[in-house]
Short mmCIF file of C-alpha atoms in Angstrom, two decimals:
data_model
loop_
_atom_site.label_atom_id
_atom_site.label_comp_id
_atom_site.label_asym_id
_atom_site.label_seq_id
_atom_site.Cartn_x
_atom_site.Cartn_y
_atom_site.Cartn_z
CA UNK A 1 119.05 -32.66 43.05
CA UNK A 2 117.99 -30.60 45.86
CA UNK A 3 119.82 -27.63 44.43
CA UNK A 4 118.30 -27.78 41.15
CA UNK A 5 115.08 -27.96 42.83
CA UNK A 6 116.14 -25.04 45.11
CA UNK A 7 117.19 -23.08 41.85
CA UNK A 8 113.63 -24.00 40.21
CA UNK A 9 111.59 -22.65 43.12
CA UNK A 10 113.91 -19.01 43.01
CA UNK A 11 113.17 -19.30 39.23
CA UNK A 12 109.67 -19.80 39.39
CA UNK A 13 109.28 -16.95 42.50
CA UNK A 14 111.04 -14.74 40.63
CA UNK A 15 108.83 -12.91 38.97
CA UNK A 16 106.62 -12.50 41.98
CA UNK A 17 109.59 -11.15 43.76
CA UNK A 18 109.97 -8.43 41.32
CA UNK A 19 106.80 -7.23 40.88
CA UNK A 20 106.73 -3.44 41.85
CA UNK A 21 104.74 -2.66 44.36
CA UNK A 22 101.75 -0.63 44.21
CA UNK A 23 102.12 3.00 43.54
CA UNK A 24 100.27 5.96 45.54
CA UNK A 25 97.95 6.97 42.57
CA UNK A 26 97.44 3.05 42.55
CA UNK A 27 96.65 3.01 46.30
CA UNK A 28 94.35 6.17 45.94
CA UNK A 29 92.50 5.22 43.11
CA UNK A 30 91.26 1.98 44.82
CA UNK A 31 90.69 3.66 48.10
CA UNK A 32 88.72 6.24 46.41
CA UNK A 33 86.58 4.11 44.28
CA UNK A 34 85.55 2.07 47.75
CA UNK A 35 85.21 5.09 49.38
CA UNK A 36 82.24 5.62 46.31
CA UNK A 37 80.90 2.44 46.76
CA UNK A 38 80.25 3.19 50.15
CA UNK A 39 78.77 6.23 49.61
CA UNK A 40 76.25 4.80 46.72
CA UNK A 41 75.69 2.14 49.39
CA UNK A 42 74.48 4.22 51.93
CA UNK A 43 72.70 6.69 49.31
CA UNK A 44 70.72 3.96 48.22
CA UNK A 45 69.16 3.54 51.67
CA UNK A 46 68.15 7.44 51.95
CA UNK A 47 64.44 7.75 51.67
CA UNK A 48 62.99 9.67 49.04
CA UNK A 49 62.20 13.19 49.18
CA UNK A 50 59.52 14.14 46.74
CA UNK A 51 59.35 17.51 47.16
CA UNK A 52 62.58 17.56 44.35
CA UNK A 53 59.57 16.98 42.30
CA UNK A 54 57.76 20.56 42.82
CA UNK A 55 61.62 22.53 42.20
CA UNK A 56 62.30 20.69 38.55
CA UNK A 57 58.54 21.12 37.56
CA UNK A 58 58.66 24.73 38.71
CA UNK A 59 61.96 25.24 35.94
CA UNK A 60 60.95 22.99 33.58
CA UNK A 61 57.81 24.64 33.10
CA UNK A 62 59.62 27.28 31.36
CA UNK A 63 60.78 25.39 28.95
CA UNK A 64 57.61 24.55 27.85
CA UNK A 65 57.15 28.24 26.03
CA UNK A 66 58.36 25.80 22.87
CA UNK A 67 54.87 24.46 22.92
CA UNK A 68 51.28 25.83 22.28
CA UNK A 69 52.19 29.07 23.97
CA UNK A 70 54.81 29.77 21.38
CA UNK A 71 52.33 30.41 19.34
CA UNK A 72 50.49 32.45 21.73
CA UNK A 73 53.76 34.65 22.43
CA UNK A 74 53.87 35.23 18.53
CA UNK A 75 50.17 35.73 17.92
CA UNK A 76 50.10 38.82 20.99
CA UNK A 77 53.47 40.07 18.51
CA UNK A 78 51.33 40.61 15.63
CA UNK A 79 53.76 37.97 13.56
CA UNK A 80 51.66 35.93 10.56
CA UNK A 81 52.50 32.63 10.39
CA UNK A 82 53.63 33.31 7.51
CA UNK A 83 56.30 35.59 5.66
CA UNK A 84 60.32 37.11 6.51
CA UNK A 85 58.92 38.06 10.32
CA UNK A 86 57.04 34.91 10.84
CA UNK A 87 60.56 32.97 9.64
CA UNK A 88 62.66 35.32 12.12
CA UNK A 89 60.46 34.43 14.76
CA UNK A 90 61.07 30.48 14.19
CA UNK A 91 64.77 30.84 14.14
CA UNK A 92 64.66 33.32 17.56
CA UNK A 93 62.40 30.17 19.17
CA UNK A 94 64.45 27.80 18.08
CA UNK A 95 67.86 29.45 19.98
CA UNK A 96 66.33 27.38 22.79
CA UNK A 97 67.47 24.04 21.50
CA UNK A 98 70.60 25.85 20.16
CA UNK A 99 71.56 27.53 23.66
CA UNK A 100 70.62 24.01 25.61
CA UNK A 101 72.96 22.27 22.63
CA UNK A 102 75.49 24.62 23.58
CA UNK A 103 75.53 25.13 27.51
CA UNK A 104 74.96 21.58 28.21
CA UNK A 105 79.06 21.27 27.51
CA UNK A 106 80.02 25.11 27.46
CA UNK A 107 78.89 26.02 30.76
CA UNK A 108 81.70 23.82 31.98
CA UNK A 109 84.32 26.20 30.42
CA UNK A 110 82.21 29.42 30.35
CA UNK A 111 81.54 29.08 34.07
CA UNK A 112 84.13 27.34 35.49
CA UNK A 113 84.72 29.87 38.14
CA UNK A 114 81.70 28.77 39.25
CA UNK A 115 80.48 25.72 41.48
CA UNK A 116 77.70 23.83 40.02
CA UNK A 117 75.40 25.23 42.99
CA UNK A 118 75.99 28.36 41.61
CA UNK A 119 75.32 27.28 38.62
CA UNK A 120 72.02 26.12 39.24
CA UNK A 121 70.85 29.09 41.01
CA UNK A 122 72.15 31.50 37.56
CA UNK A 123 70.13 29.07 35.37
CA UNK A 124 66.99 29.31 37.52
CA UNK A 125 67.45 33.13 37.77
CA UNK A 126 67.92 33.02 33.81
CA UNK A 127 65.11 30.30 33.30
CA UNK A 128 62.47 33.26 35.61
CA UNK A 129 63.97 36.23 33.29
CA UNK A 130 63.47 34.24 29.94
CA UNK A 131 59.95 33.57 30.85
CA UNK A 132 59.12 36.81 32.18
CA UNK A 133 59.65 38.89 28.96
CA UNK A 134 56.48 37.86 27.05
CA UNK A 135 53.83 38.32 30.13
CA UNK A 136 55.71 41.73 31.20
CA UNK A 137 56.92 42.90 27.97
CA UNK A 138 54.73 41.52 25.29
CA UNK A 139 51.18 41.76 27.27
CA UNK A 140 51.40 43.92 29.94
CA UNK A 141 53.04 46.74 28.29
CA UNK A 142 52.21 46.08 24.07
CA UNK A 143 55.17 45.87 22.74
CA UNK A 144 55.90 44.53 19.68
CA UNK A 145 60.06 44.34 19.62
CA UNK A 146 61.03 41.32 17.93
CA UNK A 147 64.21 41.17 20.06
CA UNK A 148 62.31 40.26 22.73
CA UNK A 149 61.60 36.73 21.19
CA UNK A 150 65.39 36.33 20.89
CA UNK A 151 66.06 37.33 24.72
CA UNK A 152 63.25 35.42 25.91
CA UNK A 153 63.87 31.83 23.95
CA UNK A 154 67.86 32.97 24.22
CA UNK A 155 67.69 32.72 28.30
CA UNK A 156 65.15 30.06 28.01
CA UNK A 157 67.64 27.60 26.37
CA UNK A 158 71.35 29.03 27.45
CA UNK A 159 69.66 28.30 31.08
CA UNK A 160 68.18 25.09 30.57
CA UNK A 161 71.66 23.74 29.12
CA UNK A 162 73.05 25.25 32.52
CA UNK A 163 70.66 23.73 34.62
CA UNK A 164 69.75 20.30 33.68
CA UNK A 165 72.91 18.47 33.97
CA UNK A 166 74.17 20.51 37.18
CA UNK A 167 70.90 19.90 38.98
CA UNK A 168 71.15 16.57 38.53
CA UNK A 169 74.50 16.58 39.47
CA UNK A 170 74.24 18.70 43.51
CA UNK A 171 71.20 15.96 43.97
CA UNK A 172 73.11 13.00 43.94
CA UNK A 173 74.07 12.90 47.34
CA UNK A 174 70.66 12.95 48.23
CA UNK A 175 70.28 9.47 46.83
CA UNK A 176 68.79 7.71 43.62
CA UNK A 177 64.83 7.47 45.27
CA UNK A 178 65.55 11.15 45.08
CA UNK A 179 66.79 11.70 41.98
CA UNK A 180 63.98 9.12 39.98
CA UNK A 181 61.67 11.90 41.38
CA UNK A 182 63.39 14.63 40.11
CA UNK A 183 63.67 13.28 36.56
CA UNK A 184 60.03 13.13 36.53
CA UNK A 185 59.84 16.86 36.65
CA UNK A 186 60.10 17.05 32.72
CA UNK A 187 57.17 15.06 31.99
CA UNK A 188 55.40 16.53 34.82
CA UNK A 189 55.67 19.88 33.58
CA UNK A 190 54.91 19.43 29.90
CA UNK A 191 52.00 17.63 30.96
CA UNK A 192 50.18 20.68 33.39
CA UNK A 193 50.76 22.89 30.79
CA UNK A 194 49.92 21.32 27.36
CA UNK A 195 47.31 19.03 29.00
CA UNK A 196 45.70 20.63 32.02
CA UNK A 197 47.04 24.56 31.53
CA UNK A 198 45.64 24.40 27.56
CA UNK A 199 42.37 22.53 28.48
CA UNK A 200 41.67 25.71 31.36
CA UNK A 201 42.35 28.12 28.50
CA UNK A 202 39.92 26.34 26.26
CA UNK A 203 37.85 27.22 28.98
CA UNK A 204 37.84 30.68 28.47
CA UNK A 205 40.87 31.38 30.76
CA UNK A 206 43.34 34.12 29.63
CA UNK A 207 46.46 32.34 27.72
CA UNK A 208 48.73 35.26 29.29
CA UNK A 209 47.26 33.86 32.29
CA UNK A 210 49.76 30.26 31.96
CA UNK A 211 52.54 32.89 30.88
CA UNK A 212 52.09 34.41 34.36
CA UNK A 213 51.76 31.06 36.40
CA UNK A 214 55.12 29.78 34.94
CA UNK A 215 57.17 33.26 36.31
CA UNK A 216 55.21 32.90 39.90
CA UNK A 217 56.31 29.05 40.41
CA UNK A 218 59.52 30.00 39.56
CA UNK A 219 60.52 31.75 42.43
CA UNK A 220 58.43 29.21 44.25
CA UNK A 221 61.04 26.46 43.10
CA UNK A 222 64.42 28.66 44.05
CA UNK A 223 62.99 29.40 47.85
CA UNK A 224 61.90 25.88 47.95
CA UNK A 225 65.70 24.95 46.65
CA UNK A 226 67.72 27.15 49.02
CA UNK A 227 65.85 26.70 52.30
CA UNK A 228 64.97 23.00 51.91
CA UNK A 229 67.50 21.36 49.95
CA UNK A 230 70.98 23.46 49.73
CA UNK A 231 70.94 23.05 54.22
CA UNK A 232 70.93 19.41 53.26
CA UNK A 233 73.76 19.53 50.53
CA UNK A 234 76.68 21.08 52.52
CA UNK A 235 75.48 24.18 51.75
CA UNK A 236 74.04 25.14 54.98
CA UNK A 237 75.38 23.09 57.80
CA UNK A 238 72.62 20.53 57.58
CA UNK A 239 72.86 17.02 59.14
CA UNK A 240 73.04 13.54 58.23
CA UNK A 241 74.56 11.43 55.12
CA UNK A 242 73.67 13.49 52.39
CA UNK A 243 75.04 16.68 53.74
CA UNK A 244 78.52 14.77 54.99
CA UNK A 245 78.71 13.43 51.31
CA UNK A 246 78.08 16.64 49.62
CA UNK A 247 80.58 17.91 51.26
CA UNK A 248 83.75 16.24 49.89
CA UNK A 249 81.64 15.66 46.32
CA UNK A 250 84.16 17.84 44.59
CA UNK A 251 83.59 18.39 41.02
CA UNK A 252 87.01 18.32 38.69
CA UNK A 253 87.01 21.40 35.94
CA UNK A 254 87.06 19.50 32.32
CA UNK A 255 90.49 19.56 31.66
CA UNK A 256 91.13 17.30 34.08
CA UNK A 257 87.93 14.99 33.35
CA UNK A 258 88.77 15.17 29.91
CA UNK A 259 92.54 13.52 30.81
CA UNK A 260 90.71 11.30 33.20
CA UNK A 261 88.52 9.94 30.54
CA UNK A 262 89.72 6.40 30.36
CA UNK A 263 88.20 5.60 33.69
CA UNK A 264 84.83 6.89 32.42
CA UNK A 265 84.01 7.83 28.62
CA UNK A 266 84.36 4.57 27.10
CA UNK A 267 81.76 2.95 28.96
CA UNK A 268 79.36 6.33 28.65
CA UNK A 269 79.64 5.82 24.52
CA UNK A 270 76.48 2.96 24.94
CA UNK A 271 74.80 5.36 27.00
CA UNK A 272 75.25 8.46 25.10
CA UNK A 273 74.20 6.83 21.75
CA UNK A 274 71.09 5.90 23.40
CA UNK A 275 70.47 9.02 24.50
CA UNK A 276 70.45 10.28 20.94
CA UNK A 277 68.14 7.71 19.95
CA UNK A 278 65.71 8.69 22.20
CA UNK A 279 65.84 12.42 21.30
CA UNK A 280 66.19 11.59 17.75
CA UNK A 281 63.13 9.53 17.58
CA UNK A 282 60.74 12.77 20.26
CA UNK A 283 62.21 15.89 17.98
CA UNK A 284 60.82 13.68 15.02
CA UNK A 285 58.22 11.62 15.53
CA UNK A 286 56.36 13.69 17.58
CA UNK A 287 56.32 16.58 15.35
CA UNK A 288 55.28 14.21 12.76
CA UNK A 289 52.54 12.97 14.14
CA UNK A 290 51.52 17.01 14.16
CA UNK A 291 51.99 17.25 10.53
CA UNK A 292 49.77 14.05 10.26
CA UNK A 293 46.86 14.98 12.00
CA UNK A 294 46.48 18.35 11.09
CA UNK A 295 42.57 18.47 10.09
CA UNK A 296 39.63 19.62 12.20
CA UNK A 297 38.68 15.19 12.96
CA UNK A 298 41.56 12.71 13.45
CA UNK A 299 40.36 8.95 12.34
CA UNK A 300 40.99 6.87 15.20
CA UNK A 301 41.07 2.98 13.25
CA UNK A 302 41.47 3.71 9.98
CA UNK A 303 42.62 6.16 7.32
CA UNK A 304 39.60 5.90 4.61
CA UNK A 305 36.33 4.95 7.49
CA UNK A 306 35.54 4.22 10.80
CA UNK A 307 35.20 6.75 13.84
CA UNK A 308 36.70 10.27 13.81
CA UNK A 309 37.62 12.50 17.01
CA UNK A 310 37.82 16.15 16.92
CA UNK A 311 41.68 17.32 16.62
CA UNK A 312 41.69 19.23 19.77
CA UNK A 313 40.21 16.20 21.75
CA UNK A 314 42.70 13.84 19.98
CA UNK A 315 45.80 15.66 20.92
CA UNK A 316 44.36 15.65 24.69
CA UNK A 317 44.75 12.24 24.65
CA UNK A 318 47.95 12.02 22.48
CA UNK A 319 49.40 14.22 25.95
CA UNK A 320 48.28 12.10 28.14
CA UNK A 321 49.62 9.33 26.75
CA UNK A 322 52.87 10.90 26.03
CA UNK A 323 52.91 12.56 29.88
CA UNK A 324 52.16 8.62 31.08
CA UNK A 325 54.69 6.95 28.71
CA UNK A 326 57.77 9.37 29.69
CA UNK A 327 56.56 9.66 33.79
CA UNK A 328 56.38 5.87 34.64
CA UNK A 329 59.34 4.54 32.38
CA UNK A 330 61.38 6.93 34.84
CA UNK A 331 60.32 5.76 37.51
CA UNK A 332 60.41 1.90 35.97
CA UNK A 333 63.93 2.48 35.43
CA UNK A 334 65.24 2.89 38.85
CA UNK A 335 63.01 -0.20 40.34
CA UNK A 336 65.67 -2.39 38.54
CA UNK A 337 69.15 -2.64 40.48
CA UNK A 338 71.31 -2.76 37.14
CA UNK A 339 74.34 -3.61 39.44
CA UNK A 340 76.86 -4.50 36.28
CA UNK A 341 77.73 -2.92 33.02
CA UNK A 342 75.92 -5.86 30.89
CA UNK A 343 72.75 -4.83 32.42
CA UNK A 344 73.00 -1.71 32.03
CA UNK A 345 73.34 -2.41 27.96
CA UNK A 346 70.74 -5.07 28.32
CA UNK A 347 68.38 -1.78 30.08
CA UNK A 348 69.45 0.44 27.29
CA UNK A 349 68.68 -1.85 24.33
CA UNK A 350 64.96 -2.45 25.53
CA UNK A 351 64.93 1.05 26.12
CA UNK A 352 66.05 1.66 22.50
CA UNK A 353 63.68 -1.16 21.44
CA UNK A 354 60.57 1.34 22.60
CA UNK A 355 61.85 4.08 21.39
CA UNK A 356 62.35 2.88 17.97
CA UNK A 357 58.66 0.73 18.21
CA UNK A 358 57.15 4.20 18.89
CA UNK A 359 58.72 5.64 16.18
CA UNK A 360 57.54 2.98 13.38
CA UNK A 361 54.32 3.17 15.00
CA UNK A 362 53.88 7.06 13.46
CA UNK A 363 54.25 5.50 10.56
CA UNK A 364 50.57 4.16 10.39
CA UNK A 365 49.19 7.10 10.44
CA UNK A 366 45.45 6.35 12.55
CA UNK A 367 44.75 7.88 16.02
CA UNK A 368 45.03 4.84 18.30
CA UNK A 369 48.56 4.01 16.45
CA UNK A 370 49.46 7.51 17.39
CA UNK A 371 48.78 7.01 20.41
CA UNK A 372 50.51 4.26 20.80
CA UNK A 373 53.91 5.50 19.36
CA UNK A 374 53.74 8.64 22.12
CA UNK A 375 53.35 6.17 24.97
CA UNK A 376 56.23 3.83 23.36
CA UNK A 377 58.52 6.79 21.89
CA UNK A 378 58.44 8.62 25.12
CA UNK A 379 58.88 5.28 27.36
CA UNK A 380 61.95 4.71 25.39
CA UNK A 381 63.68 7.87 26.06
CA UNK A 382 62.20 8.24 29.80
CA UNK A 383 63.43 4.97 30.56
CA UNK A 384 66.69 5.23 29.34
CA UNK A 385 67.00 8.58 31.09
CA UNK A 386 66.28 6.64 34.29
CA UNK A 387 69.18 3.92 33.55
CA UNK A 388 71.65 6.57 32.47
CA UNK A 389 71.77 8.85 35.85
CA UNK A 390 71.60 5.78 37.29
CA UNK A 391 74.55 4.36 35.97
CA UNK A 392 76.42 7.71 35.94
CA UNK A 393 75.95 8.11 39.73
CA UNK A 394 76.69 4.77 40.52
CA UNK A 395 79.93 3.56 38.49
CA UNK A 396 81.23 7.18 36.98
CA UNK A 397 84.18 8.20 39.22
CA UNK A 398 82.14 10.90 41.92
CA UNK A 399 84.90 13.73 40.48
CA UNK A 400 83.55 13.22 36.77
CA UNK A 401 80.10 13.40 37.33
CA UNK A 402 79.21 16.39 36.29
CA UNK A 403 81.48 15.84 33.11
CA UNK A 404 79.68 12.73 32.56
CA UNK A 405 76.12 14.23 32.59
CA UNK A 406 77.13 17.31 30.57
CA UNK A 407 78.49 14.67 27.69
CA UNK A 408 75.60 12.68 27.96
CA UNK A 409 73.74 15.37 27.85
CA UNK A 410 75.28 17.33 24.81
CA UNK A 411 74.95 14.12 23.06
CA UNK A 412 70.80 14.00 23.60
CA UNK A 413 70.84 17.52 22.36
CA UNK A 414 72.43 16.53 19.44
CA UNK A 415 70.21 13.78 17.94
CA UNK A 416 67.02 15.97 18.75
CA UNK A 417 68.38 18.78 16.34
CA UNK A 418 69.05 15.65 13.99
CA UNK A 419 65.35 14.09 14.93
CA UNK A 420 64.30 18.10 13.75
CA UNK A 421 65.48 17.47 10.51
CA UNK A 422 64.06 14.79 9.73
CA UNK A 423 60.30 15.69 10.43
CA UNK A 424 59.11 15.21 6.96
CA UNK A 425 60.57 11.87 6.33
CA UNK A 426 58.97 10.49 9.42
CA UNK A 427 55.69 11.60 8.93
CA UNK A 428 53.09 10.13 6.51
CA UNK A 429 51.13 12.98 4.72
CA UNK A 430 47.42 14.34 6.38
CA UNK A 431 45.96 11.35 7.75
CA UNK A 432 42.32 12.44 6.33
CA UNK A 433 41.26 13.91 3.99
CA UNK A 434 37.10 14.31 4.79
CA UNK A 435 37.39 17.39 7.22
CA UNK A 436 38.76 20.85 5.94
CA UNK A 437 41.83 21.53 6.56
CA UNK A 438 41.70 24.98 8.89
CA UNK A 439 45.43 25.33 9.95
CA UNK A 440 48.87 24.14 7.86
CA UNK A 441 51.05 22.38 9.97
CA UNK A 442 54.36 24.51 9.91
CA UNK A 443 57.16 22.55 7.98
CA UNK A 444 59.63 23.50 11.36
CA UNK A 445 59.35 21.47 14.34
CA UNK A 446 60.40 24.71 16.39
CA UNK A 447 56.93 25.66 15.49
CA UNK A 448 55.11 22.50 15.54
CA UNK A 449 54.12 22.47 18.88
CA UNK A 450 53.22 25.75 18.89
CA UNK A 451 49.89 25.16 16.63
CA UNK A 452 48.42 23.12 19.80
CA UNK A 453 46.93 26.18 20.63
CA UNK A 454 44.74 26.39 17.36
CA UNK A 455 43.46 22.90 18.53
CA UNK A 456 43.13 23.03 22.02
CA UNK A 457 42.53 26.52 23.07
CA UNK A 458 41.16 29.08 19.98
CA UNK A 459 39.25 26.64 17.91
#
């Protein structure tokens, strides 16, 4: 009896016995994801530093030429706003969606003999070229070339792809507080130009004026950049965390992310289908609610009575409700600690929940609803932005990162090209029909924006 028993116990330790070992790559992979953990640990303690702020609104500002001062930049051309040039013009503005589309994920081929750092410094460089063109070029010296449009909006957007998902990317080590700041730098920027720049040109203020303030803050932003931050990020023997981390935060090139992608695409897929909801629902609604109020009064309760508001001071408000909507949710979204993947969905679903709230909400067609659906549409996306870098910095392997933001990324890029298409659908007609009509809403949302400056600024 004992032997059988003996025999039972060898039997039943057996397959303990000859389980292999683990391997090195086994051994490495564990140290080097608590190696991360550490590091998002101790990131998470760094205080923020908001001066990250100033440097993304100083470059995002460019990319606000899509807006009212398109139109500007085309009216100092001499283009109509309507005929062959006036369509040529539309398709050169809209190479800055196109070039963002396509850098966001070609930049990591294209300039792979780069490190993002570079990067960053080419697209900023770019982003201050691109802008300077229609100030220099355009008002200073007259001239009329139509391929400056395509240089200008070309840099514009080839940069912005560059830049957005790299920046984000050198920051991390100087922690999420610092990073939730950053991200604000979008809204931040549309907001003192479309809200505060256009209200001082309705003043009476020189439009070419904004085109000059955007190419002086940019170098503003770089020397800010290099002296204050890079020191900090390994690139300058500065001290502390952040600079020991940055160090050894070693990007891989996108083959290798790409064979890698089991430890980190999967789980992206719920963030980068979110992503294109958001953009989806700003590239469409928003333009639509342009094509909807597109008289010289906007009703504010009702479609057939009630009170009006002039155009110009409606879409005042409509900015500062979109500016408010997209600012806070990003900073909302990294108050919550969203330490496991099912939260993370959970996040993403409410964020989708806004987003799509917003965008039935343009449906109604009345001024407060449309206010309303820029606050909800842009809390949405803003908040979901916040969850997303979150999430990326804190579970995507530290190697991938980049790879990670530049999918995410590529797929926000492409539902706002889809969210373009759809402008027409989303929209509801001219919400009144009492005032004369003194402007047609372009049917393009390249050029959508642009007409702002009819409303807020020459009117």
């Amino acid at each position: 009896m004992a032997a059988v028993m003996a025999a039972r116990d060898i039997e039943v330790a057996a397959p303990e016995q000859l389980q292999e070992p683990p391997t090195l790559s086994d051994k490495s992979s564990e140290a080097d994801g608590e190696s991360q953990q550490l590091d998002v640990e101790a990131e998470a303690q760094l205080p923020p530093q908001r001066l990250i702020l100033v440097v993304m609104v100083c470059m995002i500002q460019g990319y606000t030429l899509i807006g009212p001062l398109q139109h500007a930049f085309k009216v100092q051309m001499k283009i109509g706003d309507t005929g062959d040039v006036a369509h040529v013009f539309t398709q050169a503005a809209a190479l800055v969606q196109w070039g963002k589309f396509a850098m966001t994920l070609g930049q990591n081929v294209l300039l792979a003999c780069l490190c993002p750092m570079q990067r960053v410094f080419l697209a900023m460089v770019g982003m201050m070229l691109g802008c300077l063109i229609p100030p220099f070029f355009v008002y200073a010296l007259g001239s009329t070339w139509l391929g400056w449009v395509f240089i200008s909006f070309g840099l514009i957007g080839l940069s912005l792809g560059i830049f957005e998902c790299t920046f984000l990317n050198v920051i991390t080590p100087l922690g999420p507080l610092t990073k939730s700041y950053a991200i604000m730098g979008f809204p931040a920027a549309f907001a003192i130009i479309n809200v505060l720049g256009m209200s001082i040109v309705s003043c009476g203020v020189p439009v070419h004026a904004l085109f000059w303030y955007i190419v002086v803050c940019l170098p503003i932003g770089i020397s800010l950049f290099a002296t204050h931050f890079v020191p900090q990020l390994g690139g300058g023997g500065g001290k502390g965390h952040a600079s020991a981390t940055a160090q050894v935060n070693k990007q891989a090139v996108v083959w290798n992310s790409l064979k890698s992608c089991s430890a980190w695409l999967p789980q992206l897929v719920p963030f980068m289908l979110a992503n294109i909801v958001g953009h989806f629902v700003m590239e469409g609604a928003l333009p639509a609610n342009f094509n909807t109020f597109n008289d010289r009064q906007a009703p504010l309760l009702s479609r057939d009575d009630g009170p009006l508001m002039t155009t110009s001071q409606f879409f005042v408000v409509f900015f500062v409700f979109v500016g408010l909507g997209d600012m806070l949710s990003r900073r909302v979204g990294y108050c919550f600690r969203l330490d496991t993947y099912t939260s993370n969905l959970i996040a993403l679903a409410a964020g989708i929940a806004m987003s799509v709230f917003g965008m039935l909400l343009t449906r109604i067609g009345v001024g407060v609803a449309a206010w309303a659906s820029a606050f909800f549409a842009f809390s949405g996306q803003g908040f979901n932005y916040a969850v997303s870098a979150k999430y990326i910095d804190r579970f995507v392997p530290r190697e991938h990162n980049l790879a990670a933001y530049s999918f995410w990324m590529f797929a926000g890029s492409a539902g706002a090209i889809a969210g373009s298409t759809m402008v027409d659908v989303l929209g509801v007609g001219s919400a009144t029909a009492r005032a004369t009509r003194t402007f047609a809403w372009p049917a393009t949302t390249a050029e959508a924006p642009a007409a702002l400056v009819y409303l807020g600024a020459i009117r």
